[in-house]
Short mmCIF file of C-alpha atoms in Angstrom, two decimals:
data_model
loop_
_atom_site.label_atom_id
_atom_site.label_comp_id
_atom_site.label_asym_id
_atom_site.label_seq_id
_atom_site.Cartn_x
_atom_site.Cartn_y
_atom_site.Cartn_z
CA MET A 499 119.02 108.32 97.06
CA GLN A 500 119.59 108.90 100.74
CA GLY A 501 123.37 108.97 100.71
CA ASN A 502 123.59 111.92 98.33
CA ALA A 503 120.22 113.54 98.96
CA ARG A 504 120.32 117.34 98.95
CA ILE A 505 118.67 119.00 101.95
CA LEU A 506 117.93 122.68 102.59
CA VAL A 507 117.99 123.77 106.25
CA VAL A 508 116.17 127.05 106.87
CA ASP A 509 116.55 128.66 110.30
CA ASP A 510 117.56 132.13 111.47
CA GLU A 511 119.66 130.68 114.32
CA LYS A 512 123.09 129.85 112.93
CA ARG A 513 123.98 127.54 115.81
CA ILE A 514 120.95 125.36 115.02
CA VAL A 515 121.78 125.31 111.32
CA ASP A 516 125.38 124.34 112.11
CA LEU A 517 124.24 121.55 114.46
CA VAL A 518 121.76 120.11 111.97
CA ARG A 519 124.31 120.36 109.17
CA LEU A 520 126.87 118.48 111.29
CA TYR A 521 124.56 115.53 111.92
CA LEU A 522 123.20 115.37 108.37
CA GLU A 523 126.62 115.58 106.73
CA ARG A 524 127.81 112.72 108.96
CA GLU A 525 125.16 110.62 107.21
CA GLY A 526 126.40 111.66 103.78
CA PHE A 527 123.71 114.22 102.96
CA ILE A 528 124.49 117.37 100.97
CA VAL A 529 123.32 120.35 103.03
CA ASP A 530 122.51 123.89 101.94
CA GLU A 531 121.46 126.60 104.37
CA ALA A 532 119.23 129.67 104.39
CA PHE A 533 118.56 132.10 107.22
CA GLU A 534 115.38 133.89 106.11
CA GLY A 535 112.26 133.12 104.11
CA GLN A 536 112.90 134.96 100.87
CA GLN A 537 116.40 133.54 100.63
CA ALA A 538 114.94 130.04 101.05
CA LEU A 539 112.34 130.58 98.31
CA ASP A 540 115.01 131.90 95.92
CA MET A 541 117.16 128.83 96.55
CA ILE A 542 114.23 126.43 96.17
CA SER A 543 113.35 127.97 92.82
CA SER A 544 116.86 127.34 91.47
CA VAL A 545 117.91 124.08 93.14
CA SER A 546 116.08 120.74 93.25
CA TYR A 547 116.00 119.66 96.89
CA ASP A 548 115.08 116.20 98.16
CA LEU A 549 113.91 117.55 101.53
CA ILE A 550 113.52 120.87 103.32
CA ILE A 551 113.87 121.48 107.08
CA LEU A 552 111.97 124.70 107.72
CA ASP A 553 111.79 126.87 110.84
CA LEU A 554 108.53 128.76 111.22
CA MET A 555 109.71 131.93 112.94
CA LEU A 556 111.77 133.44 110.11
CA PRO A 557 112.56 137.05 109.21
CA VAL A 558 111.35 138.70 105.97
CA ILE A 559 108.91 135.89 105.09
CA ASP A 560 107.74 133.53 107.84
CA GLY A 561 107.82 129.77 107.63
CA TRP A 562 104.05 129.44 107.29
CA THR A 563 104.17 131.48 104.06
CA VAL A 564 107.28 129.70 102.79
CA CYS A 565 105.61 126.29 103.29
CA LYS A 566 102.46 127.44 101.52
CA LYS A 567 104.45 128.77 98.55
CA ILE A 568 106.46 125.54 98.35
CA ARG A 569 103.26 123.51 98.14
CA GLU A 570 101.91 125.68 95.34
CA LYS A 571 104.70 124.41 93.05
CA TYR A 572 106.54 121.45 94.57
CA ASP A 573 105.89 118.17 96.40
CA THR A 574 109.27 118.30 98.17
CA PRO A 575 108.90 116.83 101.68
CA VAL A 576 109.01 119.47 104.43
CA ILE A 577 109.87 119.02 108.10
CA MET A 578 108.78 122.00 110.17
CA LEU A 579 111.21 122.99 112.90
CA THR A 580 109.90 125.35 115.54
CA ALA A 581 109.76 126.28 119.19
CA ARG A 582 105.99 126.24 119.03
CA GLY A 583 104.34 123.10 120.34
CA GLU A 584 100.68 123.97 120.65
CA GLU A 585 98.24 121.61 119.00
CA PHE A 586 96.81 124.43 116.88
CA ASP A 587 100.18 125.15 115.34
CA LYS A 588 100.77 121.49 114.52
CA VAL A 589 97.40 121.11 112.81
CA LEU A 590 97.86 124.35 110.87
CA GLY A 591 101.32 123.22 109.79
CA PHE A 592 99.98 119.97 108.38
CA GLU A 593 97.13 121.80 106.66
CA LEU A 594 99.72 123.95 104.89
CA GLY A 595 101.38 120.79 103.60
CA ALA A 596 104.17 119.95 106.05
CA ASP A 597 105.09 116.27 106.24
CA ASP A 598 106.48 116.27 109.77
CA TYR A 599 106.85 118.58 112.74
CA VAL A 600 109.74 118.78 115.21
CA VAL A 601 109.56 120.96 118.32
CA LYS A 602 112.59 122.77 119.75
CA PRO A 603 114.53 121.82 121.74
CA PHE A 604 115.01 118.65 119.74
CA SER A 605 117.39 115.72 119.53
CA PRO A 606 119.60 115.98 116.39
CA ARG A 607 119.61 112.19 116.22
CA GLU A 608 115.81 112.10 116.22
CA LEU A 609 115.66 114.76 113.50
CA THR A 610 118.15 112.78 111.42
CA ALA A 611 116.05 109.63 111.88
CA ARG A 612 112.96 111.48 110.71
CA VAL A 613 114.83 112.81 107.68
CA LYS A 614 115.88 109.28 106.73
CA ALA A 615 112.38 107.89 107.25
CA LEU A 616 110.78 110.62 105.17
CA LEU A 617 113.26 110.14 102.33
CA ARG A 618 112.65 106.38 102.41
CA ARG A 619 108.92 107.01 102.19
CA MET A 620 109.36 109.33 99.22
CA ALA A 621 111.71 106.86 97.51
CA SER A 622 109.19 104.07 97.99
CA LYS A 623 106.80 105.83 95.63
CA GLN A 624 108.98 104.37 92.85
CA ASP A 625 107.87 100.95 94.04
CA TYR A 626 104.18 101.70 93.65
CA GLU A 627 102.27 99.51 91.26
CA ALA A 628 102.27 101.00 87.78
CA GLU A 629 98.58 100.23 87.34
CA ALA A 630 96.25 103.06 88.29
CA LEU A 631 93.36 102.60 90.71
CA ILE A 632 90.09 103.50 89.02
CA PHE A 633 86.75 104.11 90.73
CA PRO A 634 83.63 105.99 89.64
CA GLU A 635 84.67 109.66 89.28
CA LEU A 636 88.11 108.95 90.78
CA LEU A 637 91.47 107.94 89.30
CA ILE A 638 94.63 107.45 91.37
CA ASP A 639 97.77 107.01 89.29
CA PRO A 640 100.63 105.92 91.60
CA ALA A 641 103.27 106.01 88.86
CA ALA A 642 102.62 109.66 88.00
CA ARG A 643 101.33 110.47 91.52
CA VAL A 644 98.28 112.05 89.98
CA VAL A 645 94.73 112.08 91.30
CA LYS A 646 91.82 113.02 89.04
CA VAL A 647 88.23 113.64 90.10
CA ASP A 648 85.74 113.46 87.26
CA GLY A 649 88.63 113.91 84.83
CA LYS A 650 90.13 116.97 86.52
CA GLU A 651 93.46 116.76 88.33
CA VAL A 652 93.43 117.50 92.07
CA ALA A 653 96.55 118.91 93.72
CA LEU A 654 97.49 116.90 96.82
CA THR A 655 100.45 117.14 99.17
CA PRO A 656 102.76 114.08 99.25
CA LYS A 657 101.23 112.80 102.48
CA GLU A 658 97.66 113.39 101.28
CA PHE A 659 98.43 111.34 98.18
CA ASP A 660 100.09 108.56 100.20
CA LEU A 661 97.16 108.41 102.61
CA LEU A 662 94.55 108.29 99.84
CA TYR A 663 96.50 105.67 97.92
CA PHE A 664 97.00 103.47 100.97
CA LEU A 665 93.31 103.56 101.86
CA ALA A 666 92.20 103.01 98.25
CA LYS A 667 94.47 100.04 97.61
CA ASN A 668 93.12 98.51 100.83
CA LYS A 669 89.49 99.35 100.11
CA GLY A 670 86.97 97.90 102.51
CA LYS A 671 89.51 97.57 105.34
CA ALA A 672 89.24 99.79 108.42
CA PHE A 673 92.43 101.21 109.92
CA ASN A 674 92.92 102.98 113.23
CA ARG A 675 94.96 106.17 113.40
CA GLU A 676 98.05 104.48 114.85
CA LYS A 677 98.15 102.01 111.95
CA LEU A 678 97.71 104.78 109.39
CA LEU A 679 100.54 106.78 110.95
CA LYS A 680 102.81 103.75 110.82
CA GLU A 681 101.89 102.75 107.27
CA VAL A 682 101.68 106.17 105.64
CA TRP A 683 104.25 108.14 107.60
CA GLY A 684 106.51 105.12 107.63
CA TYR A 685 107.82 105.15 111.20
CA ASP A 686 106.77 105.65 114.81
CA PHE A 687 105.32 109.13 114.58
CA TYR A 688 105.79 111.31 117.64
CA GLY A 689 103.05 113.80 116.90
CA SER A 690 99.36 113.83 117.66
CA LEU A 691 96.90 111.32 116.24
CA ARG A 692 95.03 114.38 115.01
CA THR A 693 97.57 114.44 112.19
CA VAL A 694 95.51 111.72 110.50
CA ASP A 695 92.25 113.57 111.10
CA THR A 696 93.73 116.74 109.62
CA HIS A 697 94.85 114.95 106.46
CA ILE A 698 91.50 113.19 106.09
CA LYS A 699 89.73 116.54 106.42
CA GLN A 700 91.98 118.08 103.77
CA LEU A 701 91.46 115.13 101.42
CA ARG A 702 87.69 115.36 101.69
CA GLU A 703 87.77 119.09 101.02
CA LYS A 704 89.99 118.69 97.98
CA LEU A 705 87.88 115.88 96.56
CA GLY A 706 84.98 118.31 96.82
CA ARG A 707 81.35 117.36 96.45
CA SER A 708 82.09 114.56 94.04
CA LYS A 709 81.23 110.94 94.66
CA ALA A 710 84.94 110.41 95.35
CA ALA A 711 84.73 112.31 98.65
CA SER A 712 82.17 109.82 99.92
CA TYR A 713 84.63 106.95 99.51
CA ILE A 714 86.59 108.02 102.61
CA ASN A 715 84.47 106.82 105.50
CA THR A 716 84.80 107.35 109.23
CA VAL A 717 84.54 104.11 111.20
CA TRP A 718 83.39 105.27 114.62
CA GLY A 719 85.55 104.02 117.46
CA ILE A 720 88.21 102.77 115.05
CA GLY A 721 89.41 105.15 112.36
CA TYR A 722 88.88 105.29 108.61
CA LYS A 723 88.35 103.13 105.55
CA PHE A 724 87.95 103.54 101.81
CA GLU A 725 84.68 102.08 100.60
CA VAL A 726 82.96 102.24 97.23
CA GLU A 727 79.22 101.66 97.16
CA LYS A 728 78.18 98.96 94.76
#
C-alpha cells in the first residue's frame, strides 16, 4: 500500500506543506493539502485517506478539534505536527486519538520515516490471526478490528486496539514501556514513555467497570501485562 498511499497534509504554513509534500512524493505517496481545519474535515469526508499529517494551530477549526472529529468517524492514522512540545500537549494529543507526534522544527526525513512506519503498522493488521480472542465479558476480533465488552462494541483508536490486542495475545507476560512502544508503535519511538501510560489509561476507561478492565494489570517497576483470573 505504501507506494500509492494517499496522505493529507494539513498546515497553515504553505512552506511546510510544500516541504512535506516534496519528501513524501519522492517516496511515491499521493499528497493532498489543506490549510485550515474546516477545509481538512470537508476533504476527509469525501476522500479516503491512508494517513493524515495534522498541525494543531490551525485557523477556523483548530487541530485538536479536527483530530477529535476524525476519531468520531474514522480510524485513519494521524500524525500531529506542531510547534508545541510540552508534555501536557503530547498527552492530550494522544488522548484525542493521535498515533504520533512530531515537534517543529522537524527533520523531513524523520517525518517520512514515521509515515512509513505507521503505514506498515496499519497494513500489518491484515496479517492478524483471523481467530478472535475471547475472554469473560471481552471479545477482541483482529480481523474486523472490533472489541466488544459484555456484547457491546467499544470504540477504540487504532493504537488503543493494537495495544490491547498485543497484550491480550501475550496474556500473562509482563512488558516494559520501551518494549510496548517498539512492538505496538512499530519503530523506535521518539516521544515520552508516558505515551504508553496514556493509552493504558484510555483503554481502562473505555472498558469501563466491566471485568475486562481488570485484565490490564500494572506490574510495578516493570510495566503492564494482560492477565485473566482463573
